[in-house]
Amino acid sequence: MNNFVIKNALIENANKMFYIESACFPECEAASLKAIKKRIIYFNEVCLVGILNNEIIGYVNGAISNSEIIEDDFFESMKERKQSDNNVLIFSLAVHPDFQRKGFGKKLLDFLIIQSKKNKKEKLILTCKEKKIEYYKSFGFVNLGVSISEHGGEKWYNMEFLLNE
């Protein structure tokens, strides 16, 4: 864990991020390589990679928006969202299965929380499946109930973290 560093993602990291995304999520839920590249280009401040011994093993990414919820079209579309917006929408927190349950996901999310506070954002917003609610609650996220999202044909829950509390 001592050799673990977190950096803003670079466009050349997109293929590795896509590989990890595909290993962590079913095909119907996984972001496309094109979507990952868009997130890196347009919202680099919230696209972070975790590197262990010079290898990317995980990442967190999303977008900046004034939206209070994540709508399904947000996963692929970046229009009408800009850096000056107040909220961080988290689309993926993924750690390669070989490195899961070792605290790397926590380190990535903690880093994003600190960075978002420094950038004067108001909230972190994400959707998750029921089995992940307690994990996100452990960071201070609040479950706001069932989401309107039907992404991947699954039932999702809206989670919110207030950054100014």
PDB file of C-alpha atoms in Angstrom:
ATOM      1  CA  MET A   1       0.000   0.000   0.000  1.00  0.00           C
ATOM      2  CA  ASN A   2       2.993   2.313   0.501  1.00  0.00           C
ATOM      3  CA  ASN A   3       3.627   2.366  -3.263  1.00  0.00           C
ATOM      4  CA  PHE A   4       0.042   3.436  -4.016  1.00  0.00           C
ATOM      5  CA  VAL A   5      -0.363   6.881  -5.563  1.00  0.00           C
ATOM      6  CA  ILE A   6      -3.396   8.713  -6.940  1.00  0.00           C
ATOM      7  CA  LYS A   7      -3.170  11.006  -9.949  1.00  0.00           C
ATOM      8  CA  ASN A   8      -5.497  12.676 -12.392  1.00  0.00           C
ATOM      9  CA  ALA A   9      -6.172  10.358 -15.300  1.00  0.00           C
ATOM     10  CA  LEU A  10      -4.515  10.975 -18.643  1.00  0.00           C
ATOM     11  CA  ILE A  11      -6.076  10.105 -21.989  1.00  0.00           C
ATOM     12  CA  GLU A  12      -3.437   7.397 -22.412  1.00  0.00           C
ATOM     13  CA  ASN A  13      -4.854   5.732 -19.257  1.00  0.00           C
ATOM     14  CA  ALA A  14      -8.270   5.207 -20.890  1.00  0.00           C
ATOM     15  CA  ASN A  15      -7.588   1.710 -22.258  1.00  0.00           C
ATOM     16  CA  LYS A  16      -6.442   0.424 -18.853  1.00  0.00           C
ATOM     17  CA  MET A  17      -9.428   2.092 -17.174  1.00  0.00           C
ATOM     18  CA  PHE A  18     -11.745   0.440 -19.715  1.00  0.00           C
ATOM     19  CA  TYR A  19     -10.090  -2.928 -19.022  1.00  0.00           C
ATOM     20  CA  ILE A  20     -10.737  -2.499 -15.274  1.00  0.00           C
ATOM     21  CA  GLU A  21     -14.294  -1.239 -15.915  1.00  0.00           C
ATOM     22  CA  SER A  22     -14.997  -4.358 -17.984  1.00  0.00           C
ATOM     23  CA  ALA A  23     -13.587  -6.598 -15.235  1.00  0.00           C
ATOM     24  CA  CYS A  24     -15.745  -4.944 -12.545  1.00  0.00           C
ATOM     25  CA  PHE A  25     -19.104  -4.372 -14.218  1.00  0.00           C
ATOM     26  CA  PRO A  26     -21.386  -6.464 -16.446  1.00  0.00           C
ATOM     27  CA  GLU A  27     -21.271  -5.416 -20.096  1.00  0.00           C
ATOM     28  CA  CYS A  28     -24.728  -3.792 -19.864  1.00  0.00           C
ATOM     29  CA  GLU A  29     -23.474  -1.503 -17.050  1.00  0.00           C
ATOM     30  CA  ALA A  30     -19.848  -0.897 -18.034  1.00  0.00           C
ATOM     31  CA  ALA A  31     -18.872   2.442 -19.547  1.00  0.00           C
ATOM     32  CA  SER A  32     -17.632   2.427 -23.102  1.00  0.00           C
ATOM     33  CA  LEU A  33     -14.062   3.373 -23.925  1.00  0.00           C
ATOM     34  CA  LYS A  34     -15.465   6.454 -25.661  1.00  0.00           C
ATOM     35  CA  ALA A  35     -17.328   7.530 -22.492  1.00  0.00           C
ATOM     36  CA  ILE A  36     -14.236   7.042 -20.339  1.00  0.00           C
ATOM     37  CA  LYS A  37     -12.194   9.175 -22.740  1.00  0.00           C
ATOM     38  CA  LYS A  38     -14.847  11.931 -22.641  1.00  0.00           C
ATOM     39  CA  ARG A  39     -14.782  11.946 -18.844  1.00  0.00           C
ATOM     40  CA  ILE A  40     -10.997  12.279 -18.810  1.00  0.00           C
ATOM     41  CA  ILE A  41     -11.075  15.113 -21.343  1.00  0.00           C
ATOM     42  CA  TYR A  42     -14.014  17.113 -19.995  1.00  0.00           C
ATOM     43  CA  PHE A  43     -13.882  16.389 -16.254  1.00  0.00           C
ATOM     44  CA  ASN A  44     -10.280  15.584 -15.460  1.00  0.00           C
ATOM     45  CA  GLU A  45     -10.515  16.970 -11.914  1.00  0.00           C
ATOM     46  CA  VAL A  46     -12.859  14.082 -11.016  1.00  0.00           C
ATOM     47  CA  CYS A  47     -11.131  11.367 -13.053  1.00  0.00           C
ATOM     48  CA  LEU A  48      -8.494   9.803 -10.855  1.00  0.00           C
ATOM     49  CA  VAL A  49      -6.377   6.682 -11.250  1.00  0.00           C
ATOM     50  CA  GLY A  50      -4.854   4.619  -8.463  1.00  0.00           C
ATOM     51  CA  ILE A  51      -1.376   3.360  -9.283  1.00  0.00           C
ATOM     52  CA  LEU A  52       0.387   0.571  -7.402  1.00  0.00           C
ATOM     53  CA  ASN A  53       3.997  -0.181  -8.319  1.00  0.00           C
ATOM     54  CA  ASN A  54       3.612   1.805 -11.572  1.00  0.00           C
ATOM     55  CA  GLU A  55       0.447  -0.084 -12.611  1.00  0.00           C
ATOM     56  CA  ILE A  56      -3.068   1.349 -12.695  1.00  0.00           C
ATOM     57  CA  ILE A  57      -5.167  -0.931 -10.511  1.00  0.00           C
ATOM     58  CA  GLY A  58      -8.267   1.223 -10.026  1.00  0.00           C
ATOM     59  CA  TYR A  59      -9.943   4.522 -10.664  1.00  0.00           C
ATOM     60  CA  VAL A  60     -12.855   6.782  -9.851  1.00  0.00           C
ATOM     61  CA  ASN A  61     -14.493   8.965 -12.482  1.00  0.00           C
ATOM     62  CA  GLY A  62     -17.506  11.075 -13.187  1.00  0.00           C
ATOM     63  CA  ALA A  63     -18.601  14.542 -14.175  1.00  0.00           C
ATOM     64  CA  ILE A  64     -19.364  17.964 -12.775  1.00  0.00           C
ATOM     65  CA  SER A  65     -23.016  19.022 -12.913  1.00  0.00           C
ATOM     66  CA  ASN A  66     -25.721  21.036 -11.198  1.00  0.00           C
ATOM     67  CA  SER A  67     -27.986  17.999 -11.389  1.00  0.00           C
ATOM     68  CA  GLU A  68     -29.175  16.518  -8.092  1.00  0.00           C
ATOM     69  CA  ILE A  69     -29.523  13.033  -9.612  1.00  0.00           C
ATOM     70  CA  ILE A  70     -27.754  10.869 -12.159  1.00  0.00           C
ATOM     71  CA  GLU A  71     -29.872  10.202 -15.201  1.00  0.00           C
ATOM     72  CA  ASP A  72     -29.116   7.251 -17.462  1.00  0.00           C
ATOM     73  CA  ASP A  73     -28.071   9.405 -20.431  1.00  0.00           C
ATOM     74  CA  PHE A  74     -25.358  11.048 -18.294  1.00  0.00           C
ATOM     75  CA  PHE A  75     -23.224   7.897 -18.485  1.00  0.00           C
ATOM     76  CA  GLU A  76     -22.507   8.533 -22.172  1.00  0.00           C
ATOM     77  CA  SER A  77     -23.402  12.208 -22.716  1.00  0.00           C
ATOM     78  CA  MET A  78     -21.406  15.153 -21.412  1.00  0.00           C
ATOM     79  CA  LYS A  79     -23.397  18.003 -22.945  1.00  0.00           C
ATOM     80  CA  GLU A  80     -24.782  20.815 -20.793  1.00  0.00           C
ATOM     81  CA  ARG A  81     -22.395  20.132 -17.922  1.00  0.00           C
ATOM     82  CA  LYS A  82     -19.507  22.425 -17.078  1.00  0.00           C
ATOM     83  CA  GLN A  83     -16.631  22.718 -14.616  1.00  0.00           C
ATOM     84  CA  SER A  84     -18.284  25.605 -12.758  1.00  0.00           C
ATOM     85  CA  ASP A  85     -21.248  23.453 -11.740  1.00  0.00           C
ATOM     86  CA  ASN A  86     -21.603  22.552  -8.044  1.00  0.00           C
ATOM     87  CA  ASN A  87     -21.915  18.771  -7.822  1.00  0.00           C
ATOM     88  CA  VAL A  88     -19.636  15.843  -8.548  1.00  0.00           C
ATOM     89  CA  LEU A  89     -21.469  12.943 -10.159  1.00  0.00           C
ATOM     90  CA  ILE A  90     -19.584   9.702  -9.603  1.00  0.00           C
ATOM     91  CA  PHE A  91     -20.079   7.226 -12.430  1.00  0.00           C
ATOM     92  CA  SER A  92     -17.511   4.559 -11.571  1.00  0.00           C
ATOM     93  CA  LEU A  93     -15.412   3.530  -8.618  1.00  0.00           C
ATOM     94  CA  ALA A  94     -13.574   0.439  -9.782  1.00  0.00           C
ATOM     95  CA  VAL A  95     -10.624  -1.555  -8.515  1.00  0.00           C
ATOM     96  CA  HIS A  96      -9.376  -4.531 -10.500  1.00  0.00           C
ATOM     97  CA  PRO A  97     -10.643  -7.757  -8.859  1.00  0.00           C
ATOM     98  CA  ASP A  98      -7.068  -8.854  -8.057  1.00  0.00           C
ATOM     99  CA  PHE A  99      -6.719  -5.809  -5.772  1.00  0.00           C
ATOM    100  CA  GLN A 100     -10.196  -5.536  -4.232  1.00  0.00           C
ATOM    101  CA  ARG A 101     -10.855  -5.616  -0.477  1.00  0.00           C
ATOM    102  CA  LYS A 102      -7.461  -4.087   0.292  1.00  0.00           C
ATOM    103  CA  GLY A 103      -8.540  -0.493   0.880  1.00  0.00           C
ATOM    104  CA  PHE A 104      -7.671   0.923  -2.561  1.00  0.00           C
ATOM    105  CA  GLY A 105     -11.272   1.900  -3.379  1.00  0.00           C
ATOM    106  CA  LYS A 106     -11.515   3.697  -0.045  1.00  0.00           C
ATOM    107  CA  LYS A 107      -8.304   5.603  -0.746  1.00  0.00           C
ATOM    108  CA  LEU A 108      -9.611   6.681  -4.173  1.00  0.00           C
ATOM    109  CA  LEU A 109     -12.943   7.858  -2.796  1.00  0.00           C
ATOM    110  CA  ASP A 110     -11.338   9.623   0.179  1.00  0.00           C
ATOM    111  CA  PHE A 111      -9.007  11.445  -2.232  1.00  0.00           C
ATOM    112  CA  LEU A 112     -11.957  12.513  -4.420  1.00  0.00           C
ATOM    113  CA  ILE A 113     -13.794  13.821  -1.352  1.00  0.00           C
ATOM    114  CA  ILE A 114     -10.795  15.923  -0.295  1.00  0.00           C
ATOM    115  CA  GLN A 115     -10.203  17.199  -3.829  1.00  0.00           C
ATOM    116  CA  SER A 116     -13.891  18.071  -4.283  1.00  0.00           C
ATOM    117  CA  LYS A 117     -13.884  20.065  -1.038  1.00  0.00           C
ATOM    118  CA  LYS A 118     -10.784  21.967  -2.202  1.00  0.00           C
ATOM    119  CA  ASN A 119     -12.554  22.718  -5.490  1.00  0.00           C
ATOM    120  CA  LYS A 120     -15.526  24.089  -3.518  1.00  0.00           C
ATOM    121  CA  LYS A 121     -18.050  21.562  -4.800  1.00  0.00           C
ATOM    122  CA  GLU A 122     -21.212  21.095  -2.745  1.00  0.00           C
ATOM    123  CA  LYS A 123     -22.135  17.420  -3.104  1.00  0.00           C
ATOM    124  CA  LEU A 124     -20.977  14.062  -4.336  1.00  0.00           C
ATOM    125  CA  ILE A 125     -23.789  12.133  -5.979  1.00  0.00           C
ATOM    126  CA  LEU A 126     -23.823   8.529  -7.102  1.00  0.00           C
ATOM    127  CA  THR A 127     -26.124   5.611  -7.699  1.00  0.00           C
ATOM    128  CA  CYS A 128     -25.416   2.126  -6.436  1.00  0.00           C
ATOM    129  CA  LYS A 129     -27.023  -1.261  -6.083  1.00  0.00           C
ATOM    130  CA  GLU A 130     -28.545  -2.241  -2.738  1.00  0.00           C
ATOM    131  CA  LYS A 131     -25.551  -4.414  -1.792  1.00  0.00           C
ATOM    132  CA  LYS A 132     -23.248  -1.339  -1.905  1.00  0.00           C
ATOM    133  CA  ILE A 133     -25.414   1.043   0.183  1.00  0.00           C
ATOM    134  CA  GLU A 134     -23.650   0.248   3.465  1.00  0.00           C
ATOM    135  CA  TYR A 135     -20.232   0.641   1.849  1.00  0.00           C
ATOM    136  CA  TYR A 136     -21.040   4.184   0.730  1.00  0.00           C
ATOM    137  CA  LYS A 137     -22.748   4.991   4.032  1.00  0.00           C
ATOM    138  CA  SER A 138     -19.422   4.209   5.727  1.00  0.00           C
ATOM    139  CA  PHE A 139     -17.994   7.318   3.984  1.00  0.00           C
ATOM    140  CA  GLY A 140     -20.911   9.495   5.054  1.00  0.00           C
ATOM    141  CA  PHE A 141     -23.166   9.124   2.013  1.00  0.00           C
ATOM    142  CA  VAL A 142     -26.888   9.208   2.711  1.00  0.00           C
ATOM    143  CA  ASN A 143     -29.322   6.893   0.928  1.00  0.00           C
ATOM    144  CA  LEU A 144     -32.025   9.017  -0.708  1.00  0.00           C
ATOM    145  CA  GLY A 145     -34.035   6.037  -1.921  1.00  0.00           C
ATOM    146  CA  VAL A 146     -34.662   4.281  -5.209  1.00  0.00           C
ATOM    147  CA  SER A 147     -33.312   6.032  -8.285  1.00  0.00           C
ATOM    148  CA  ILE A 148     -35.189   6.646 -11.528  1.00  0.00           C
ATOM    149  CA  SER A 149     -32.203   5.029 -13.250  1.00  0.00           C
ATOM    150  CA  GLU A 150     -32.766   1.799 -15.123  1.00  0.00           C
ATOM    151  CA  HIS A 151     -29.120   1.558 -16.214  1.00  0.00           C
ATOM    152  CA  GLY A 152     -28.305  -2.001 -17.220  1.00  0.00           C
ATOM    153  CA  GLY A 153     -31.825  -3.081 -16.279  1.00  0.00           C
ATOM    154  CA  GLU A 154     -30.984  -2.899 -12.563  1.00  0.00           C
ATOM    155  CA  LYS A 155     -32.498  -1.249  -9.485  1.00  0.00           C
ATOM    156  CA  TRP A 156     -30.302   1.628  -8.246  1.00  0.00           C
ATOM    157  CA  TYR A 157     -30.292   3.832  -5.165  1.00  0.00           C
ATOM    158  CA  ASN A 158     -29.484   7.547  -5.042  1.00  0.00           C
ATOM    159  CA  MET A 159     -26.656   8.370  -2.637  1.00  0.00           C
ATOM    160  CA  GLU A 160     -25.516  11.848  -1.622  1.00  0.00           C
ATOM    161  CA  PHE A 161     -22.539  13.194   0.320  1.00  0.00           C
ATOM    162  CA  LEU A 162     -22.634  16.820   1.482  1.00  0.00           C
ATOM    163  CA  LEU A 163     -19.140  18.286   1.228  1.00  0.00           C
ATOM    164  CA  ASN A 164     -19.677  21.348   3.400  1.00  0.00           C
ATOM    165  CA  GLU A 165     -20.704  19.542   6.576  1.00  0.00           C
TER     166      GLU A 165
END
